[in-house]
Each structure stands twice: as C-alpha cells, then as structure tokens.
mmCIF file of C-alpha atoms in Angstrom:
data_model
loop_
_atom_site.group_PDB
_atom_site.id
_atom_site.type_symbol
_atom_site.label_atom_id
_atom_site.label_comp_id
_atom_site.label_asym_id
_atom_site.label_seq_id
_atom_site.Cartn_x
_atom_site.Cartn_y
_atom_site.Cartn_z
ATOM 1 C CA MET I 273 152.173 184.329 -90.586
ATOM 2 C CA SER I 274 151.685 180.786 -90.776
ATOM 3 C CA THR I 275 152.183 178.140 -93.611
ATOM 4 C CA LEU I 276 149.505 176.658 -95.735
ATOM 5 C CA VAL I 277 149.997 173.093 -94.405
ATOM 6 C CA GLU I 278 150.027 174.613 -90.377
ATOM 7 C CA ARG I 279 146.443 176.535 -91.459
ATOM 8 C CA PHE I 280 145.305 173.555 -93.121
ATOM 9 C CA ARG I 281 146.199 171.370 -89.959
ATOM 10 C CA SER I 282 144.593 173.973 -88.077
ATOM 11 C CA GLY I 283 141.640 174.428 -89.852
ATOM 12 C CA PHE I 284 140.834 170.458 -89.561
ATOM 13 C CA ARG I 285 141.443 170.766 -85.380
ATOM 14 C CA ARG I 286 138.544 172.699 -85.633
ATOM 15 C CA HIS I 287 136.160 170.113 -87.904
ATOM 16 C CA ALA I 288 134.896 167.045 -85.566
ATOM 17 C CA ALA I 289 134.709 163.589 -87.116
ATOM 18 C CA GLY I 290 133.360 160.419 -86.313
ATOM 19 C CA VAL I 291 135.787 157.876 -84.477
ATOM 20 C CA THR I 292 135.742 154.611 -86.464
ATOM 21 C CA ILE I 293 138.710 151.435 -86.310
ATOM 22 C CA VAL I 294 139.809 149.740 -89.676
ATOM 23 C CA VAL I 295 141.079 146.694 -89.328
ATOM 24 C CA VAL I 296 142.669 145.215 -92.788
ATOM 25 C CA VAL I 297 142.365 141.023 -92.611
ATOM 26 C CA THR I 298 145.864 139.963 -94.330
ATOM 27 C CA ASP I 299 146.973 136.811 -94.136
ATOM 28 C CA ASP I 300 149.285 137.611 -91.404
ATOM 29 C CA GLY I 301 146.476 138.243 -89.349
ATOM 30 C CA PRO I 302 144.488 141.291 -88.706
ATOM 31 C CA VAL I 303 146.176 144.800 -88.904
ATOM 32 C CA GLY I 304 144.250 147.696 -87.242
ATOM 33 C CA ALA I 305 144.413 151.723 -86.891
ATOM 34 C CA THR I 306 141.752 154.693 -85.319
ATOM 35 C CA VAL I 307 140.852 156.386 -88.365
ATOM 36 C CA SER I 308 138.614 159.099 -87.979
ATOM 37 C CA SER I 309 137.851 159.648 -91.977
ATOM 38 C CA VAL I 310 135.006 157.465 -92.378
ATOM 39 C CA ALA I 311 132.057 158.702 -94.926
ATOM 40 C CA SER I 312 129.498 157.162 -96.420
ATOM 41 C CA VAL I 313 130.283 158.001 -99.714
ATOM 42 C CA SER I 314 127.128 155.771 -102.051
ATOM 43 C CA ALA I 315 124.046 154.503 -99.988
ATOM 44 C CA ASP I 316 122.914 152.031 -102.819
ATOM 45 C CA PRO I 317 125.238 150.141 -103.667
ATOM 46 C CA PRO I 318 126.691 150.464 -100.173
ATOM 47 C CA MET I 319 130.158 152.220 -100.144
ATOM 48 C CA LEU I 320 132.188 153.747 -97.452
ATOM 49 C CA ALA I 321 135.583 155.345 -97.974
ATOM 50 C CA PHE I 322 138.395 156.735 -95.464
ATOM 51 C CA SER I 323 142.161 157.618 -95.562
ATOM 52 C CA VAL I 324 145.028 156.289 -94.441
ATOM 53 C CA THR I 325 148.948 157.626 -94.484
ATOM 54 C CA ARG I 326 150.430 155.436 -96.757
ATOM 55 C CA THR I 327 153.799 155.187 -94.760
ATOM 56 C CA GLY I 328 151.204 153.433 -91.978
ATOM 57 C CA THR I 329 151.064 149.575 -91.397
ATOM 58 C CA THR I 330 147.389 149.670 -92.183
ATOM 59 C CA ALA I 331 147.990 151.231 -95.615
ATOM 60 C CA ALA I 332 150.902 148.889 -96.719
ATOM 61 C CA ALA I 333 148.184 145.861 -95.616
ATOM 62 C CA LEU I 334 145.751 147.572 -98.077
ATOM 63 C CA ALA I 335 148.926 148.024 -100.765
ATOM 64 C CA ALA I 336 150.578 144.787 -100.137
ATOM 65 C CA GLY I 337 147.062 142.603 -100.841
ATOM 66 C CA LYS I 338 143.807 143.627 -103.140
ATOM 67 C CA GLY I 339 141.127 141.697 -102.215
ATOM 68 C CA ASP I 340 141.882 142.119 -98.816
ATOM 69 C CA ARG I 341 138.811 142.760 -96.501
ATOM 70 C CA VAL I 342 137.922 145.714 -94.147
ATOM 71 C CA ALA I 343 135.854 145.832 -91.430
ATOM 72 C CA VAL I 344 134.955 149.092 -90.249
ATOM 73 C CA PHE I 345 134.117 149.269 -86.073
ATOM 74 C CA THR I 346 132.333 152.570 -85.015
ATOM 75 C CA LEU I 347 133.156 153.449 -81.720
ATOM 76 C CA THR I 348 131.024 154.976 -78.645
ATOM 77 C CA THR I 349 132.069 156.797 -75.660
ATOM 78 C CA ASP I 350 132.714 153.855 -73.505
ATOM 79 C CA GLN I 351 135.242 152.682 -75.969
ATOM 80 C CA VAL I 352 137.992 155.882 -75.645
ATOM 81 C CA ALA I 353 140.107 153.403 -74.630
ATOM 82 C CA VAL I 354 140.151 151.030 -77.770
ATOM 83 C CA ALA I 355 140.447 153.995 -79.825
ATOM 84 C CA ALA I 356 143.441 155.583 -78.062
ATOM 85 C CA ALA I 357 145.250 152.145 -78.020
ATOM 86 C CA PHE I 358 144.614 152.030 -81.615
ATOM 87 C CA ALA I 359 145.921 155.419 -82.222
ATOM 88 C CA GLU I 360 149.437 154.669 -81.110
ATOM 89 C CA SER I 361 151.853 152.903 -82.941
ATOM 90 C CA ALA I 362 152.907 150.484 -80.084
ATOM 91 C CA GLY I 363 149.421 150.339 -78.304
ATOM 92 C CA GLU I 364 147.886 146.994 -77.462
ATOM 93 C CA ARG I 365 145.643 145.455 -80.283
ATOM 94 C CA PHE I 366 143.341 142.882 -80.496
ATOM 95 C CA THR I 367 143.008 141.930 -76.937
ATOM 96 C CA PRO I 368 139.976 140.198 -75.448
ATOM 97 C CA ALA I 369 139.673 142.957 -72.580
ATOM 98 C CA GLN I 370 139.021 145.469 -75.465
ATOM 99 C CA GLY I 371 136.476 143.556 -76.360
ATOM 100 C CA TRP I 372 138.394 141.722 -79.607
ATOM 101 C CA SER I 373 136.753 138.021 -80.623
ATOM 102 C CA THR I 374 137.428 136.105 -83.882
ATOM 103 C CA ARG I 375 134.009 134.894 -85.779
ATOM 104 C CA ALA I 376 134.486 131.540 -87.196
ATOM 105 C CA ASP I 377 135.346 132.203 -90.701
ATOM 106 C CA GLY I 378 138.202 134.378 -89.022
ATOM 107 C CA ALA I 379 136.642 138.392 -89.577
ATOM 108 C CA PRO I 380 137.172 140.237 -86.477
ATOM 109 C CA ALA I 381 134.541 141.215 -84.224
ATOM 110 C CA LEU I 382 134.437 144.064 -81.179
ATOM 111 C CA ALA I 383 131.789 144.028 -78.806
ATOM 112 C CA GLY I 384 130.012 147.318 -77.904
ATOM 113 C CA ALA I 385 130.686 149.008 -81.023
ATOM 114 C CA ALA I 386 127.921 151.310 -82.330
ATOM 115 C CA ALA I 387 127.901 149.458 -85.903
ATOM 116 C CA THR I 388 130.266 147.503 -87.971
ATOM 117 C CA LEU I 389 130.310 147.329 -92.158
ATOM 118 C CA ARG I 390 132.599 144.665 -93.418
ATOM 119 C CA GLY I 391 133.518 144.495 -97.398
ATOM 120 C CA PRO I 392 136.422 144.295 -99.774
ATOM 121 C CA VAL I 393 138.744 147.303 -101.002
ATOM 122 C CA ALA I 394 137.035 148.688 -104.373
ATOM 123 C CA GLN I 395 139.537 150.711 -105.453
ATOM 124 C CA LEU I 396 143.108 152.642 -103.663
ATOM 125 C CA VAL I 397 143.490 156.510 -104.436
ATOM 126 C CA PRO I 398 146.984 158.141 -104.146
ATOM 127 C CA ALA I 399 145.985 161.652 -102.761
ATOM 128 C CA GLY I 400 149.288 163.413 -101.358
ATOM 129 C CA GLY I 401 150.546 161.671 -98.964
ATOM 130 C CA SER I 402 147.857 159.084 -98.609
ATOM 131 C CA TRP I 403 145.434 156.765 -99.813
ATOM 132 C CA LEU I 404 141.786 157.289 -99.976
ATOM 133 C CA VAL I 405 140.084 153.588 -99.215
ATOM 134 C CA LEU I 406 136.568 153.165 -101.193
ATOM 135 C CA VAL I 407 135.343 149.640 -99.635
ATOM 136 C CA ALA I 408 132.184 148.084 -101.127
ATOM 137 C CA VAL I 409 130.089 147.003 -98.104
ATOM 138 C CA ASP I 410 128.633 144.126 -98.065
ATOM 139 C CA GLU I 411 127.984 143.138 -95.059
ATOM 140 C CA VAL I 412 126.554 145.206 -91.790
ATOM 141 C CA ASP I 413 126.458 143.764 -88.561
ATOM 142 C CA GLU I 414 122.134 142.820 -87.834
ATOM 143 C CA VAL I 415 123.478 143.589 -84.423
ATOM 144 C CA ASP I 416 125.625 145.786 -82.526
ATOM 145 C CA ALA I 417 125.500 146.031 -78.679
ATOM 146 C CA GLY I 418 126.518 149.530 -78.579
ATOM 147 C CA ALA I 419 124.119 150.544 -81.484
ATOM 148 C CA ALA I 420 122.328 152.856 -78.491
ATOM 149 C CA GLY I 421 125.278 154.560 -76.900
ATOM 150 C CA VAL I 422 126.639 158.105 -77.785
ATOM 151 C CA PRO I 423 128.898 158.420 -80.930
ATOM 152 C CA LEU I 424 132.874 158.839 -79.962
ATOM 153 C CA VAL I 425 134.112 162.174 -81.979
ATOM 154 C CA TYR I 426 137.541 163.188 -82.418
ATOM 155 C CA HIS I 427 138.221 166.909 -82.297
ATOM 156 C CA ASP I 428 140.883 169.543 -81.536
ATOM 157 C CA ARG I 429 143.387 166.410 -80.609
ATOM 158 C CA ALA I 430 140.853 164.876 -78.074
ATOM 159 C CA TYR I 431 138.037 162.625 -77.858
ATOM 160 C CA TRP I 432 134.487 163.656 -77.068
ATOM 161 C CA GLY I 433 130.712 163.134 -76.880
ATOM 162 C CA LEU I 434 127.427 164.832 -77.961
ATOM 163 C CA ASP I 435 125.894 167.273 -76.553
ATOM 164 C CA ALA I 436 121.693 168.220 -77.211
ATOM 165 C CA LEU I 437 121.434 171.257 -78.839
ATOM 166 C CA PRO I 438 119.406 174.156 -77.077
ATOM 167 C CA VAL I 439 116.649 173.318 -80.130
ATOM 168 C CA ALA I 440 117.091 169.906 -80.904
ATOM 169 C CA THR I 441 116.135 169.412 -84.335
ATOM 170 C CA ALA I 442 115.735 166.386 -86.256
ATOM 171 C CA LEU I 443 116.334 167.535 -89.494
ATOM 172 C CA ARG I 444 116.307 165.704 -92.858
ATOM 173 C CA ALA I 445 118.831 163.888 -93.996
ATOM 174 C CA VAL I 446 121.615 166.142 -95.578
ATOM 175 C CA GLU I 447 124.008 164.974 -98.416
ATOM 176 C CA GLY I 448 127.440 162.588 -97.673
ATOM 177 C CA MET F 227 115.322 140.559 -91.767
ATOM 178 C CA SER F 228 116.407 144.066 -93.214
ATOM 179 C CA THR F 229 118.090 145.080 -96.739
ATOM 180 C CA LEU F 230 121.761 145.217 -96.668
ATOM 181 C CA VAL F 231 120.939 148.840 -97.645
ATOM 182 C CA GLU F 232 118.557 149.058 -94.825
ATOM 183 C CA ARG F 233 121.290 148.195 -92.272
ATOM 184 C CA PHE F 234 124.164 150.055 -94.263
ATOM 185 C CA ARG F 235 121.481 153.438 -93.914
ATOM 186 C CA SER F 236 121.077 152.139 -90.152
ATOM 187 C CA GLY F 237 124.650 152.115 -89.624
ATOM 188 C CA PHE F 238 125.630 154.574 -90.627
ATOM 189 C CA ARG F 239 123.334 156.749 -88.645
ATOM 190 C CA ARG F 240 125.116 155.618 -85.654
ATOM 191 C CA HIS F 241 128.201 157.768 -86.785
ATOM 192 C CA ALA F 242 128.960 161.098 -86.621
ATOM 193 C CA ALA F 243 130.158 163.504 -88.662
ATOM 194 C CA GLY F 244 131.574 167.442 -88.764
ATOM 195 C CA VAL F 245 128.896 169.823 -90.736
ATOM 196 C CA THR F 246 129.955 171.436 -93.692
ATOM 197 C CA ILE F 247 129.004 173.938 -96.232
ATOM 198 C CA VAL F 248 130.672 173.180 -99.533
ATOM 199 C CA VAL F 249 130.543 174.954 -102.601
ATOM 200 C CA VAL F 250 131.454 175.308 -106.333
ATOM 201 C CA VAL F 251 132.048 178.468 -107.577
ATOM 202 C CA THR F 252 131.056 177.759 -110.905
ATOM 203 C CA ASP F 253 130.301 180.467 -114.194
ATOM 204 C CA ASP F 254 126.913 180.596 -113.319
ATOM 205 C CA GLY F 255 127.226 181.667 -109.624
ATOM 206 C CA PRO F 256 128.021 179.797 -106.290
ATOM 207 C CA VAL F 257 126.426 176.426 -105.639
ATOM 208 C CA GLY F 258 126.224 174.821 -102.441
ATOM 209 C CA ALA F 259 125.188 172.256 -100.233
ATOM 210 C CA THR F 260 125.801 170.838 -96.670
ATOM 211 C CA VAL F 261 128.015 168.212 -96.661
ATOM 212 C CA SER F 262 129.039 165.523 -93.720
ATOM 213 C CA SER F 263 131.225 163.382 -95.500
ATOM 214 C CA VAL F 264 134.478 165.909 -95.395
ATOM 215 C CA ALA F 265 137.591 164.594 -94.042
ATOM 216 C CA SER F 266 141.474 165.752 -94.347
ATOM 217 C CA VAL F 267 143.273 163.002 -96.478
ATOM 218 C CA SER F 268 146.468 164.406 -96.513
ATOM 219 C CA ALA F 269 148.362 167.298 -94.658
ATOM 220 C CA ASP F 270 151.228 167.674 -97.299
ATOM 221 C CA PRO F 271 150.221 168.579 -99.861
ATOM 222 C CA PRO F 272 147.272 169.331 -98.516
ATOM 223 C CA MET F 273 143.985 167.043 -99.465
ATOM 224 C CA LEU F 274 140.305 166.864 -98.461
ATOM 225 C CA ALA F 275 137.525 164.836 -99.987
ATOM 226 C CA PHE F 276 133.950 164.463 -99.329
ATOM 227 C CA SER F 277 130.878 162.909 -101.766
ATOM 228 C CA VAL F 278 127.691 163.883 -103.159
ATOM 229 C CA THR F 279 125.031 162.227 -104.854
ATOM 230 C CA ARG F 280 125.264 162.511 -108.674
ATOM 231 C CA THR F 281 121.960 163.441 -108.913
ATOM 232 C CA GLY F 282 122.503 166.869 -106.768
ATOM 233 C CA THR F 283 123.375 170.018 -107.985
ATOM 234 C CA THR F 284 126.341 170.672 -106.434
ATOM 235 C CA ALA F 285 127.234 166.846 -108.508
ATOM 236 C CA ALA F 286 126.207 168.444 -111.584
ATOM 237 C CA ALA F 287 127.919 171.407 -110.941
ATOM 238 C CA LEU F 288 131.012 169.617 -110.382
ATOM 239 C CA ALA F 289 130.724 167.618 -113.352
ATOM 240 C CA ALA F 290 130.334 169.992 -115.668
ATOM 241 C CA GLY F 291 133.243 172.048 -115.252
ATOM 242 C CA LYS F 292 136.509 171.073 -114.538
ATOM 243 C CA GLY F 293 139.077 173.326 -112.958
ATOM 244 C CA ASP F 294 136.111 175.114 -111.001
ATOM 245 C CA ARG F 295 137.156 175.629 -107.440
ATOM 246 C CA VAL F 296 135.143 174.773 -104.463
ATOM 247 C CA ALA F 297 135.461 176.068 -100.666
ATOM 248 C CA VAL F 298 134.520 174.120 -97.358
ATOM 249 C CA PHE F 299 133.414 175.943 -94.421
ATOM 250 C CA THR F 300 133.276 173.868 -91.389
ATOM 251 C CA LEU F 301 130.077 175.276 -89.400
ATOM 252 C CA THR F 302 129.338 176.057 -85.522
ATOM 253 C CA THR F 303 126.586 175.049 -83.352
ATOM 254 C CA ASP F 304 125.378 178.633 -84.293
ATOM 255 C CA GLN F 305 125.020 177.928 -87.621
ATOM 256 C CA VAL F 306 122.566 175.455 -87.279
ATOM 257 C CA ALA F 307 120.270 177.070 -89.479
ATOM 258 C CA VAL F 308 122.347 177.523 -92.503
ATOM 259 C CA ALA F 309 123.276 173.554 -92.051
ATOM 260 C CA ALA F 310 119.271 173.027 -92.313
ATOM 261 C CA ALA F 311 118.925 175.688 -95.403
ATOM 262 C CA PHE F 312 121.277 174.411 -97.574
ATOM 263 C CA ALA F 313 120.411 170.760 -96.508
ATOM 264 C CA GLU F 314 116.627 171.507 -97.924
ATOM 265 C CA SER F 315 116.764 171.386 -101.966
ATOM 266 C CA ALA F 316 113.915 174.735 -101.251
ATOM 267 C CA GLY F 317 116.066 176.251 -98.733
ATOM 268 C CA GLU F 318 117.365 180.023 -98.808
ATOM 269 C CA ARG F 319 120.639 180.126 -100.047
ATOM 270 C CA PHE F 320 123.621 182.778 -99.784
ATOM 271 C CA THR F 321 121.607 185.236 -98.306
ATOM 272 C CA PRO F 322 123.521 188.032 -96.324
ATOM 273 C CA ALA F 323 121.161 187.215 -93.413
ATOM 274 C CA GLN F 324 122.918 183.560 -93.138
ATOM 275 C CA GLY F 325 126.506 185.445 -92.696
ATOM 276 C CA TRP F 326 127.129 185.019 -96.612
ATOM 277 C CA SER F 327 129.206 188.086 -98.317
ATOM 278 C CA THR F 328 131.369 187.797 -101.820
ATOM 279 C CA ARG F 329 135.423 188.638 -101.706
ATOM 280 C CA ALA F 330 136.815 190.880 -104.109
ATOM 281 C CA ASP F 331 138.030 188.241 -106.350
ATOM 282 C CA GLY F 332 134.579 186.616 -106.605
ATOM 283 C CA ALA F 333 135.077 183.676 -103.612
ATOM 284 C CA PRO F 334 132.057 183.099 -101.351
ATOM 285 C CA ALA F 335 132.648 183.967 -97.645
ATOM 286 C CA LEU F 336 130.485 183.091 -94.778
ATOM 287 C CA ALA F 337 130.844 184.712 -91.325
ATOM 288 C CA GLY F 338 131.457 182.529 -88.406
ATOM 289 C CA ALA F 339 132.791 179.450 -89.952
ATOM 290 C CA ALA F 340 134.827 177.214 -87.740
ATOM 291 C CA ALA F 341 137.427 177.249 -90.914
ATOM 292 C CA THR F 342 137.617 178.048 -94.427
ATOM 293 C CA LEU F 343 139.952 176.037 -96.967
ATOM 294 C CA ARG F 344 139.805 176.640 -100.253
ATOM 295 C CA GLY F 345 140.958 174.783 -103.751
ATOM 296 C CA PRO F 346 140.373 173.115 -107.072
ATOM 297 C CA VAL F 347 138.794 169.826 -107.868
ATOM 298 C CA ALA F 348 142.631 167.125 -108.201
ATOM 299 C CA GLN F 349 139.911 164.422 -108.934
ATOM 300 C CA LEU F 350 136.439 163.197 -109.254
ATOM 301 C CA VAL F 351 136.260 159.362 -108.355
ATOM 302 C CA PRO F 352 132.715 157.428 -109.508
ATOM 303 C CA ALA F 353 131.591 155.691 -106.426
ATOM 304 C CA GLY F 354 127.994 153.550 -106.151
ATOM 305 C CA GLY F 355 125.657 156.614 -106.742
ATOM 306 C CA SER F 356 127.844 159.474 -105.725
ATOM 307 C CA TRP F 357 130.832 161.405 -106.668
ATOM 308 C CA LEU F 358 133.790 160.905 -104.399
ATOM 309 C CA VAL F 359 135.641 164.908 -105.020
ATOM 310 C CA LEU F 360 138.939 164.842 -103.968
ATOM 311 C CA VAL F 361 140.268 168.797 -103.510
ATOM 312 C CA ALA F 362 143.841 169.872 -103.478
ATOM 313 C CA VAL F 363 143.540 172.930 -100.820
ATOM 314 C CA ASP F 364 145.886 175.613 -101.720
ATOM 315 C CA GLU F 365 144.101 178.078 -99.119
ATOM 316 C CA VAL F 366 143.222 178.435 -96.091
ATOM 317 C CA ASP F 367 141.471 181.521 -94.440
ATOM 318 C CA GLU F 368 143.720 183.155 -91.946
ATOM 319 C CA VAL F 369 140.970 184.472 -89.465
ATOM 320 C CA ASP F 370 137.863 182.573 -88.805
ATOM 321 C CA ALA F 371 134.918 184.451 -86.549
ATOM 322 C CA GLY F 372 134.238 180.830 -85.445
ATOM 323 C CA ALA F 373 137.453 179.445 -84.918
ATOM 324 C CA ALA F 374 136.421 179.290 -80.654
ATOM 325 C CA GLY F 375 132.995 177.977 -81.970
ATOM 326 C CA VAL F 376 131.840 174.489 -80.863
ATOM 327 C CA PRO F 377 132.171 172.092 -84.604
ATOM 328 C CA LEU F 378 128.334 171.147 -85.424
ATOM 329 C CA VAL F 379 127.831 167.168 -85.592
ATOM 330 C CA TYR F 380 125.513 165.413 -87.652
ATOM 331 C CA HIS F 381 124.164 162.213 -85.724
ATOM 332 C CA ASP F 382 120.958 159.847 -86.161
ATOM 333 C CA ARG F 383 119.490 162.225 -88.223
ATOM 334 C CA ALA F 384 119.753 165.562 -86.356
ATOM 335 C CA TYR F 385 122.204 168.389 -85.341
ATOM 336 C CA TRP F 386 124.564 168.392 -82.149
ATOM 337 C CA GLY F 387 127.224 169.957 -80.045
ATOM 338 C CA LEU F 388 130.254 168.159 -78.430
ATOM 339 C CA ASP F 389 130.095 167.431 -74.408
ATOM 340 C CA ALA F 390 133.155 166.469 -72.687
ATOM 341 C CA LEU F 391 133.964 163.567 -71.341
ATOM 342 C CA PRO F 392 133.876 162.070 -67.819
ATOM 343 C CA VAL F 393 137.947 162.061 -68.579
ATOM 344 C CA ALA F 394 138.599 164.310 -71.135
ATOM 345 C CA THR F 395 142.375 163.403 -72.218
ATOM 346 C CA ALA F 396 143.864 165.237 -74.859
ATOM 347 C CA LEU F 397 145.277 162.611 -77.231
ATOM 348 C CA ARG F 398 147.730 161.895 -79.966
ATOM 349 C CA ALA F 399 146.299 162.745 -83.581
ATOM 350 C CA VAL F 400 144.511 159.706 -85.218
ATOM 351 C CA GLU F 401 144.894 158.748 -88.821
ATOM 352 C CA GLY F 402 142.408 160.113 -91.328
#
C-alpha cells in the first residue's frame, strides 16, 4: 500500500507536460529553472501561470522582489541539453553556446525557443510547498527561430517529442 | 503587425500540454470539460492546479458551490474521442461507451484513464477572464487501466502522442 504522496507523484508521472525555461530578471542578474507547469490561464488579458517549489532559487528570487519581470521560453526537441542543464542545480546556465544573449534592455533571449512570453508577476499564491506564480504577459516575441520546431515534452522522468496519432484530427481548442 | 492577444495565442499554440478531463461533482450531477492546463503544484501536501474560463459551465459549477469535489482524469491516446466530446459544448458526456461509471459513493470513474486524482477545491483565484483552481488532492486511484498507456498531448490545435527522442535520456525531475 503506497502513501498518498507516492500515488500523487506516480499519477503525475503518467501525465505529459510541455517544457519551458522560466527566467526571473533580478538586480543581481537572471535566475532560471526548467519548469514543466507553465499553462495559459487567460488569453484576454494574456496571463500565464506556473509553479515553483518554495525552496528553489527561482522561488527565492520571486519572493524577494515584487515587480520583477519573468520570461518564459517554450523549448523544442532541439533544446534537450538546455532543459537538462537548467534542471540541475549545478548545471551551466545562460551560456552563449546554449543560445543565450542579452537584449539592449537587459532582458534575456534564447535563440531557438518555440515561443517567448514576458511580463511582470501579477500574483504569488502560496500552495502547499510551492508558489503558484501568475504572470501578466505584456510582451510576446514577434519572431522565434524555433517556431516551426517540435515542442519538448516531459513525461515519466524523461524528455519526449510528439508523434502524430493514427487519425490526426485538428479539433477545436480545449479549455485551459 | 499582430496584437498582443494574437501573439499570446500563437505562442501557446507552439507549447504542448497533457490532456485531462476535469469533473466537478455538484448536487445536480457531474459537470466536466477537457482541460489542458492541469499541473502538479506541490507533492507534499499534494496539490494540483488548472484554469477554466469564467464563462464556461465548469467554472459556473465551481463558483456556485464551495467544498465541491473535483476529479481529474489524465487521458491516454486511446481516449481522443472522449477528449473531443468533452471539448465540444454539445458533445456527449458521461456515457458508458466512453468508459464512465459511478462509484458507490457517487464519484465518477473513467475506465482507461492514465491516472485519476481527486480532492476538494482549496482556492479559486481570479485571473483575467479565468479562474485558476487549486485542488488539495486527497485521493489518487490505486489502479488505473490506462497506467501503461501513452499520455494524450494537445499542441497546435490537435491531439498527439509521444515520440522517443533520438537520445532518450531519463533525467532528473524538473521543477513544477
């Protein structure tokens, strides 16, 4: 008989999630982590949400500075190495080899991302051992080099690409 | 030049998300919708989050009754038809042919789901045109017939399965 926490973890390992890198721009420079909980919350006005454990460096940066801006980079299957590096606490971060650069206004940019969404933190909601972070998106990069790429997916503790279903049917948008 | 809302929508079409059906158990019976924003928020205590537009029937059921229980069914690629039906406002719902049954305690069950997580609504956070819904998971079904299935993914307005990457590497858990 497994515990509730074990069954919860096991249950979510059977779920699939798109992989992003979330970067918080602080006075001391950018802080980032691989995050698989990013979701669109509202299209008009544009808002997204994600969660981070309160013990992590990203959560600390968010809790320390209200008004900090967040950038969310949706990754493609060509960016597994960047996802892995930002998931390790000792992994290399923000290197030019990974595709990172800094814009004139100081904001980070990641070459090859499928999409880049930016904005200030609108709300930090405490939830168990984590923060649920709401971002009021006020900027979506017009051109992304990875826009035609295959989104990177996290499932069962590994990274995956997408496979067309036997009957691939374009269907109307789902909620959420 | 596209508007911010258009670019936001376009950006999230390039993201990938696991597909679930979220069911709210009300006094008038179950209300459900296909939702692609479910994410694990905290493992201990177990909490998950998702968002629904405020104009939808699921949101109305959530807003009407505090303490209502929610059930989240993670779908597999064998359940595209159920996902599509629950994404249509006029789609057939909760039919035995889709795999639905009712437990002795009145809770809905979906045969073939990859995982089933249940619990009361812990918090409803208004976010733009939507509710961000936090669920305090207190029950995860021990056995799910679809546990070995491929999780169903939503991307670019279509449903997908998963494809192993050229170098499929099991990597440590990402945040969120």
